[in-house]
Amino acid sequence: MSKFAFEPLAIPAVVLIKPKKFGDARGYFLETYSVEAFAAAGIDAVFVQDNQSLSVTPGVVRGLHFQGPPAPQAKLIRVLKGAIFDVTVDIRVGSPSYGRWCATTLTAEGAEQLFVPRGFAHGFCTLEPNTEVVYKVDGPYAPETEGGIAWNDPDLAIDWPVAAAEAQLSGKDAALPGFAGFASPFRYEARP
């Protein structure tokens, strides 16, 4: 019996992963990662670093971020406490879904995870107070290669669960450029 269910989202390279919980009166146990199970599902990223964030209030928006070549990162995101509306945008030039976004809700209770491959911008909005998010990345942080796109860019038309006037962003995220004129460092490569 598989300990994970792998469900591609509207952009098939982005995968929602639902671990199986084993529970009893004491609580529950679950595996959050297995190199063998993930590889069998086509996820071959080798994760090298874990990151964690705490957002105190609902409506905190982090993103849309990416790390480009020569140090791109794939991510595996999960919520330890609270809930988020999680968004990915395909920024692989030549991709059939270039410039499109997909989203899902991740919750601590559901233990869902989201795999975001290289070549995607990623961001999320917190839905509950004191939301804690942890994510694995398959490359170390390289600030010289980081980039981003404005979270509320009208060309992307992401249906965020927070109004622009109520969203809480870092100064850095508030200054990210729009999608128009964006020169992506990623190219789409079809897999056999």
PDB file of C-alpha atoms in Angstrom:
ATOM      1  CA  MET A   1       0.000   0.000   0.000  1.00  0.00           C
ATOM      2  CA  SER A   2       1.391   3.393  -1.004  1.00  0.00           C
ATOM      3  CA  LYS A   3       1.994   5.877   1.769  1.00  0.00           C
ATOM      4  CA  PHE A   4       1.454   8.791  -0.663  1.00  0.00           C
ATOM      5  CA  ALA A   5      -1.081   9.869  -3.264  1.00  0.00           C
ATOM      6  CA  PHE A   6       0.426  11.987  -6.067  1.00  0.00           C
ATOM      7  CA  GLU A   7      -2.031  14.253  -7.929  1.00  0.00           C
ATOM      8  CA  PRO A   8      -0.863  16.525 -10.765  1.00  0.00           C
ATOM      9  CA  LEU A   9      -2.531  19.937 -10.712  1.00  0.00           C
ATOM     10  CA  ALA A  10      -3.802  21.918 -13.730  1.00  0.00           C
ATOM     11  CA  ILE A  11      -0.148  22.297 -14.765  1.00  0.00           C
ATOM     12  CA  PRO A  12       0.931  18.634 -14.583  1.00  0.00           C
ATOM     13  CA  ALA A  13       4.544  19.336 -13.533  1.00  0.00           C
ATOM     14  CA  VAL A  14       3.163  20.734 -10.257  1.00  0.00           C
ATOM     15  CA  VAL A  15       2.140  17.857  -8.001  1.00  0.00           C
ATOM     16  CA  LEU A  16      -0.051  17.755  -4.892  1.00  0.00           C
ATOM     17  CA  ILE A  17       1.130  15.029  -2.537  1.00  0.00           C
ATOM     18  CA  LYS A  18      -1.140  13.581   0.125  1.00  0.00           C
ATOM     19  CA  PRO A  19       0.621  11.438   2.717  1.00  0.00           C
ATOM     20  CA  LYS A  20      -1.323   8.646   4.400  1.00  0.00           C
ATOM     21  CA  LYS A  21      -1.910   9.268   8.101  1.00  0.00           C
ATOM     22  CA  PHE A  22      -1.851   6.348  10.533  1.00  0.00           C
ATOM     23  CA  GLY A  23      -3.810   7.417  13.588  1.00  0.00           C
ATOM     24  CA  ASP A  24      -5.094   6.128  16.889  1.00  0.00           C
ATOM     25  CA  ALA A  25      -6.124   7.568  20.266  1.00  0.00           C
ATOM     26  CA  ARG A  26      -2.608   8.941  20.814  1.00  0.00           C
ATOM     27  CA  GLY A  27      -2.557  10.988  17.594  1.00  0.00           C
ATOM     28  CA  TYR A  28      -1.069  10.101  14.224  1.00  0.00           C
ATOM     29  CA  PHE A  29       2.085   9.198  12.326  1.00  0.00           C
ATOM     30  CA  LEU A  30       2.913   9.884   8.696  1.00  0.00           C
ATOM     31  CA  GLU A  31       5.873   9.846   6.363  1.00  0.00           C
ATOM     32  CA  THR A  32       6.460  13.243   4.776  1.00  0.00           C
ATOM     33  CA  TYR A  33       9.116  12.184   2.296  1.00  0.00           C
ATOM     34  CA  SER A  34      10.483   9.021   0.731  1.00  0.00           C
ATOM     35  CA  VAL A  35      13.093   9.189  -2.021  1.00  0.00           C
ATOM     36  CA  GLU A  36      11.856   5.867  -3.426  1.00  0.00           C
ATOM     37  CA  ALA A  37       8.155   6.785  -3.502  1.00  0.00           C
ATOM     38  CA  PHE A  38       8.831  10.243  -4.921  1.00  0.00           C
ATOM     39  CA  ALA A  39      11.162   8.876  -7.620  1.00  0.00           C
ATOM     40  CA  ALA A  40       8.524   6.298  -8.592  1.00  0.00           C
ATOM     41  CA  ALA A  41       6.116   9.231  -9.071  1.00  0.00           C
ATOM     42  CA  GLY A  42       8.618  11.047 -11.312  1.00  0.00           C
ATOM     43  CA  ILE A  43       9.920  13.480  -8.688  1.00  0.00           C
ATOM     44  CA  ASP A  44      13.684  13.062  -8.784  1.00  0.00           C
ATOM     45  CA  ALA A  45      14.780  16.214  -6.939  1.00  0.00           C
ATOM     46  CA  VAL A  46      17.525  15.690  -4.381  1.00  0.00           C
ATOM     47  CA  PHE A  47      16.700  18.017  -1.516  1.00  0.00           C
ATOM     48  CA  VAL A  48      19.644  19.715   0.206  1.00  0.00           C
ATOM     49  CA  GLN A  49      18.118  22.335   2.498  1.00  0.00           C
ATOM     50  CA  ASP A  50      14.990  22.890   4.628  1.00  0.00           C
ATOM     51  CA  ASN A  51      13.496  26.348   5.228  1.00  0.00           C
ATOM     52  CA  GLN A  52      10.734  27.447   7.593  1.00  0.00           C
ATOM     53  CA  SER A  53       8.612  30.590   7.914  1.00  0.00           C
ATOM     54  CA  LEU A  54       6.101  31.891  10.431  1.00  0.00           C
ATOM     55  CA  SER A  55       3.405  34.363   9.374  1.00  0.00           C
ATOM     56  CA  VAL A  56       1.605  35.842  12.364  1.00  0.00           C
ATOM     57  CA  THR A  57      -1.582  37.056  10.669  1.00  0.00           C
ATOM     58  CA  PRO A  58      -3.832  35.881   7.844  1.00  0.00           C
ATOM     59  CA  GLY A  59      -3.268  37.725   4.557  1.00  0.00           C
ATOM     60  CA  VAL A  60       0.526  37.566   4.572  1.00  0.00           C
ATOM     61  CA  VAL A  61       1.673  37.106   0.971  1.00  0.00           C
ATOM     62  CA  ARG A  62       5.139  35.723   0.253  1.00  0.00           C
ATOM     63  CA  GLY A  63       6.119  35.647  -3.387  1.00  0.00           C
ATOM     64  CA  LEU A  64       6.079  35.156  -6.280  1.00  0.00           C
ATOM     65  CA  HIS A  65       9.702  33.963  -6.026  1.00  0.00           C
ATOM     66  CA  PHE A  66      12.101  31.848  -8.037  1.00  0.00           C
ATOM     67  CA  GLN A  67      15.802  31.124  -8.153  1.00  0.00           C
ATOM     68  CA  GLY A  68      17.210  30.996 -11.677  1.00  0.00           C
ATOM     69  CA  PRO A  69      20.131  29.325 -13.393  1.00  0.00           C
ATOM     70  CA  PRO A  70      22.836  28.459 -12.641  1.00  0.00           C
ATOM     71  CA  ALA A  71      21.322  27.719  -9.206  1.00  0.00           C
ATOM     72  CA  PRO A  72      17.612  26.948  -9.730  1.00  0.00           C
ATOM     73  CA  GLN A  73      15.538  25.356  -7.003  1.00  0.00           C
ATOM     74  CA  ALA A  74      12.663  22.894  -6.914  1.00  0.00           C
ATOM     75  CA  LYS A  75      10.573  23.058  -3.731  1.00  0.00           C
ATOM     76  CA  LEU A  76       8.499  20.696  -1.618  1.00  0.00           C
ATOM     77  CA  ILE A  77       6.137  22.803   0.513  1.00  0.00           C
ATOM     78  CA  ARG A  78       4.074  21.790   3.526  1.00  0.00           C
ATOM     79  CA  VAL A  79       2.268  23.526   6.369  1.00  0.00           C
ATOM     80  CA  LEU A  80       3.138  22.664   9.975  1.00  0.00           C
ATOM     81  CA  LYS A  81       0.496  24.929  11.531  1.00  0.00           C
ATOM     82  CA  GLY A  82      -2.388  26.826   9.925  1.00  0.00           C
ATOM     83  CA  ALA A  83      -3.186  26.958   6.218  1.00  0.00           C
ATOM     84  CA  ILE A  84      -2.051  28.644   3.005  1.00  0.00           C
ATOM     85  CA  PHE A  85      -3.326  29.328  -0.491  1.00  0.00           C
ATOM     86  CA  ASP A  86      -0.313  28.171  -2.521  1.00  0.00           C
ATOM     87  CA  VAL A  87       0.352  29.400  -6.075  1.00  0.00           C
ATOM     88  CA  THR A  88       2.779  28.422  -8.824  1.00  0.00           C
ATOM     89  CA  VAL A  89       3.313  30.205 -12.145  1.00  0.00           C
ATOM     90  CA  ASP A  90       4.952  28.474 -15.113  1.00  0.00           C
ATOM     91  CA  ILE A  91       7.849  30.670 -16.275  1.00  0.00           C
ATOM     92  CA  ARG A  92       9.475  28.146 -18.642  1.00  0.00           C
ATOM     93  CA  VAL A  93       9.684  29.820 -22.037  1.00  0.00           C
ATOM     94  CA  GLY A  94       8.197  27.534 -24.696  1.00  0.00           C
ATOM     95  CA  SER A  95       6.047  25.602 -22.227  1.00  0.00           C
ATOM     96  CA  PRO A  96       2.434  24.962 -23.273  1.00  0.00           C
ATOM     97  CA  SER A  97       1.424  26.505 -19.931  1.00  0.00           C
ATOM     98  CA  TYR A  98       3.867  29.449 -19.937  1.00  0.00           C
ATOM     99  CA  GLY A  99       2.404  32.351 -17.956  1.00  0.00           C
ATOM    100  CA  ARG A 100      -0.391  30.229 -16.479  1.00  0.00           C
ATOM    101  CA  TRP A 101      -0.855  29.632 -12.790  1.00  0.00           C
ATOM    102  CA  CYS A 102      -2.337  26.918 -10.634  1.00  0.00           C
ATOM    103  CA  ALA A 103      -3.154  26.935  -6.949  1.00  0.00           C
ATOM    104  CA  THR A 104      -4.184  24.714  -4.086  1.00  0.00           C
ATOM    105  CA  THR A 105      -4.787  25.005  -0.364  1.00  0.00           C
ATOM    106  CA  LEU A 106      -2.325  23.330   1.975  1.00  0.00           C
ATOM    107  CA  THR A 107      -3.247  22.751   5.612  1.00  0.00           C
ATOM    108  CA  ALA A 108      -1.510  21.425   8.683  1.00  0.00           C
ATOM    109  CA  GLU A 109      -4.498  19.205   9.389  1.00  0.00           C
ATOM    110  CA  GLY A 110      -4.519  17.666   5.906  1.00  0.00           C
ATOM    111  CA  ALA A 111      -0.695  17.342   5.777  1.00  0.00           C
ATOM    112  CA  GLU A 112      -0.751  17.968   1.999  1.00  0.00           C
ATOM    113  CA  GLN A 113       2.478  18.910   0.267  1.00  0.00           C
ATOM    114  CA  LEU A 114       3.145  20.636  -3.022  1.00  0.00           C
ATOM    115  CA  PHE A 115       6.032  19.841  -5.330  1.00  0.00           C
ATOM    116  CA  VAL A 116       7.072  22.888  -7.366  1.00  0.00           C
ATOM    117  CA  PRO A 117       9.681  22.023 -10.009  1.00  0.00           C
ATOM    118  CA  ARG A 118      12.419  24.289 -11.286  1.00  0.00           C
ATOM    119  CA  GLY A 119      11.130  26.855 -13.766  1.00  0.00           C
ATOM    120  CA  PHE A 120       8.176  28.041 -11.714  1.00  0.00           C
ATOM    121  CA  ALA A 121       7.579  31.160  -9.638  1.00  0.00           C
ATOM    122  CA  HIS A 122       6.053  30.320  -6.277  1.00  0.00           C
ATOM    123  CA  GLY A 123       4.142  32.195  -3.605  1.00  0.00           C
ATOM    124  CA  PHE A 124       1.504  31.789  -0.948  1.00  0.00           C
ATOM    125  CA  CYS A 125      -1.033  33.666   1.151  1.00  0.00           C
ATOM    126  CA  THR A 126      -1.675  32.710   4.758  1.00  0.00           C
ATOM    127  CA  LEU A 127      -5.267  31.826   5.628  1.00  0.00           C
ATOM    128  CA  GLU A 128      -4.954  31.441   9.409  1.00  0.00           C
ATOM    129  CA  PRO A 129      -3.060  33.167  12.253  1.00  0.00           C
ATOM    130  CA  ASN A 130       0.395  31.881  13.189  1.00  0.00           C
ATOM    131  CA  THR A 131       0.837  29.827  10.053  1.00  0.00           C
ATOM    132  CA  GLU A 132       4.117  27.913   9.864  1.00  0.00           C
ATOM    133  CA  VAL A 133       5.387  26.691   6.503  1.00  0.00           C
ATOM    134  CA  VAL A 134       8.354  24.436   5.862  1.00  0.00           C
ATOM    135  CA  TYR A 135       9.827  23.651   2.495  1.00  0.00           C
ATOM    136  CA  LYS A 136      12.632  21.570   1.130  1.00  0.00           C
ATOM    137  CA  VAL A 137      14.745  22.864  -1.768  1.00  0.00           C
ATOM    138  CA  ASP A 138      17.051  20.995  -4.102  1.00  0.00           C
ATOM    139  CA  GLY A 139      19.679  23.736  -4.286  1.00  0.00           C
ATOM    140  CA  PRO A 140      21.297  26.052  -1.768  1.00  0.00           C
ATOM    141  CA  TYR A 141      20.214  29.681  -1.489  1.00  0.00           C
ATOM    142  CA  ALA A 142      21.978  31.810  -4.123  1.00  0.00           C
ATOM    143  CA  PRO A 143      20.827  35.436  -3.731  1.00  0.00           C
ATOM    144  CA  GLU A 144      22.514  36.516  -6.952  1.00  0.00           C
ATOM    145  CA  THR A 145      20.099  34.305  -8.930  1.00  0.00           C
ATOM    146  CA  GLU A 146      16.843  35.076  -7.111  1.00  0.00           C
ATOM    147  CA  GLY A 147      14.006  36.837  -8.868  1.00  0.00           C
ATOM    148  CA  GLY A 148      10.319  37.384  -8.665  1.00  0.00           C
ATOM    149  CA  ILE A 149       7.100  38.635 -10.207  1.00  0.00           C
ATOM    150  CA  ALA A 150       4.472  40.865  -8.625  1.00  0.00           C
ATOM    151  CA  TRP A 151       1.980  38.693  -6.753  1.00  0.00           C
ATOM    152  CA  ASN A 152      -1.028  40.653  -7.995  1.00  0.00           C
ATOM    153  CA  ASP A 153       0.065  41.268 -11.575  1.00  0.00           C
ATOM    154  CA  PRO A 154      -3.042  41.817 -13.736  1.00  0.00           C
ATOM    155  CA  ASP A 155      -1.551  39.843 -16.645  1.00  0.00           C
ATOM    156  CA  LEU A 156      -1.413  36.747 -14.435  1.00  0.00           C
ATOM    157  CA  ALA A 157      -4.857  37.426 -12.896  1.00  0.00           C
ATOM    158  CA  ILE A 158      -4.315  35.119  -9.925  1.00  0.00           C
ATOM    159  CA  ASP A 159      -7.477  34.740  -7.860  1.00  0.00           C
ATOM    160  CA  TRP A 160      -5.906  35.411  -4.452  1.00  0.00           C
ATOM    161  CA  PRO A 161      -8.036  35.087  -1.288  1.00  0.00           C
ATOM    162  CA  VAL A 162      -6.939  38.546  -0.086  1.00  0.00           C
ATOM    163  CA  ALA A 163      -7.543  42.037  -1.485  1.00  0.00           C
ATOM    164  CA  ALA A 164      -4.470  44.017  -2.516  1.00  0.00           C
ATOM    165  CA  ALA A 165      -5.197  46.680   0.107  1.00  0.00           C
ATOM    166  CA  GLU A 166      -5.275  44.055   2.871  1.00  0.00           C
ATOM    167  CA  ALA A 167      -2.309  41.919   1.802  1.00  0.00           C
ATOM    168  CA  GLN A 168       0.803  42.104   3.964  1.00  0.00           C
ATOM    169  CA  LEU A 169       4.039  41.964   1.986  1.00  0.00           C
ATOM    170  CA  SER A 170       7.709  42.568   2.594  1.00  0.00           C
ATOM    171  CA  GLY A 171       9.120  45.701   0.996  1.00  0.00           C
ATOM    172  CA  LYS A 172      11.086  43.482  -1.360  1.00  0.00           C
ATOM    173  CA  ASP A 173       7.982  41.578  -2.506  1.00  0.00           C
ATOM    174  CA  ALA A 174       5.960  44.800  -2.882  1.00  0.00           C
ATOM    175  CA  ALA A 175       8.578  46.074  -5.353  1.00  0.00           C
ATOM    176  CA  LEU A 176       8.672  42.999  -7.620  1.00  0.00           C
ATOM    177  CA  PRO A 177       8.114  43.751 -11.336  1.00  0.00           C
ATOM    178  CA  GLY A 178       5.095  42.672 -13.369  1.00  0.00           C
ATOM    179  CA  PHE A 179       4.919  39.839 -15.883  1.00  0.00           C
ATOM    180  CA  ALA A 180       4.804  42.102 -18.957  1.00  0.00           C
ATOM    181  CA  GLY A 181       8.324  42.353 -20.305  1.00  0.00           C
ATOM    182  CA  PHE A 182       9.542  39.616 -17.961  1.00  0.00           C
ATOM    183  CA  ALA A 183      12.614  37.874 -19.404  1.00  0.00           C
ATOM    184  CA  SER A 184      12.518  34.387 -17.956  1.00  0.00           C
ATOM    185  CA  PRO A 185      15.842  32.591 -17.458  1.00  0.00           C
ATOM    186  CA  PHE A 186      14.094  29.206 -17.871  1.00  0.00           C
ATOM    187  CA  ARG A 187      13.450  27.197 -21.033  1.00  0.00           C
ATOM    188  CA  TYR A 188      10.933  24.387 -21.367  1.00  0.00           C
ATOM    189  CA  GLU A 189      12.321  20.928 -22.000  1.00  0.00           C
ATOM    190  CA  ALA A 190       9.760  18.258 -22.816  1.00  0.00           C
ATOM    191  CA  ARG A 191      10.385  14.996 -20.959  1.00  0.00           C
ATOM    192  CA  PRO A 192      10.372  11.786 -22.977  1.00  0.00           C
TER     193      PRO A 192
END
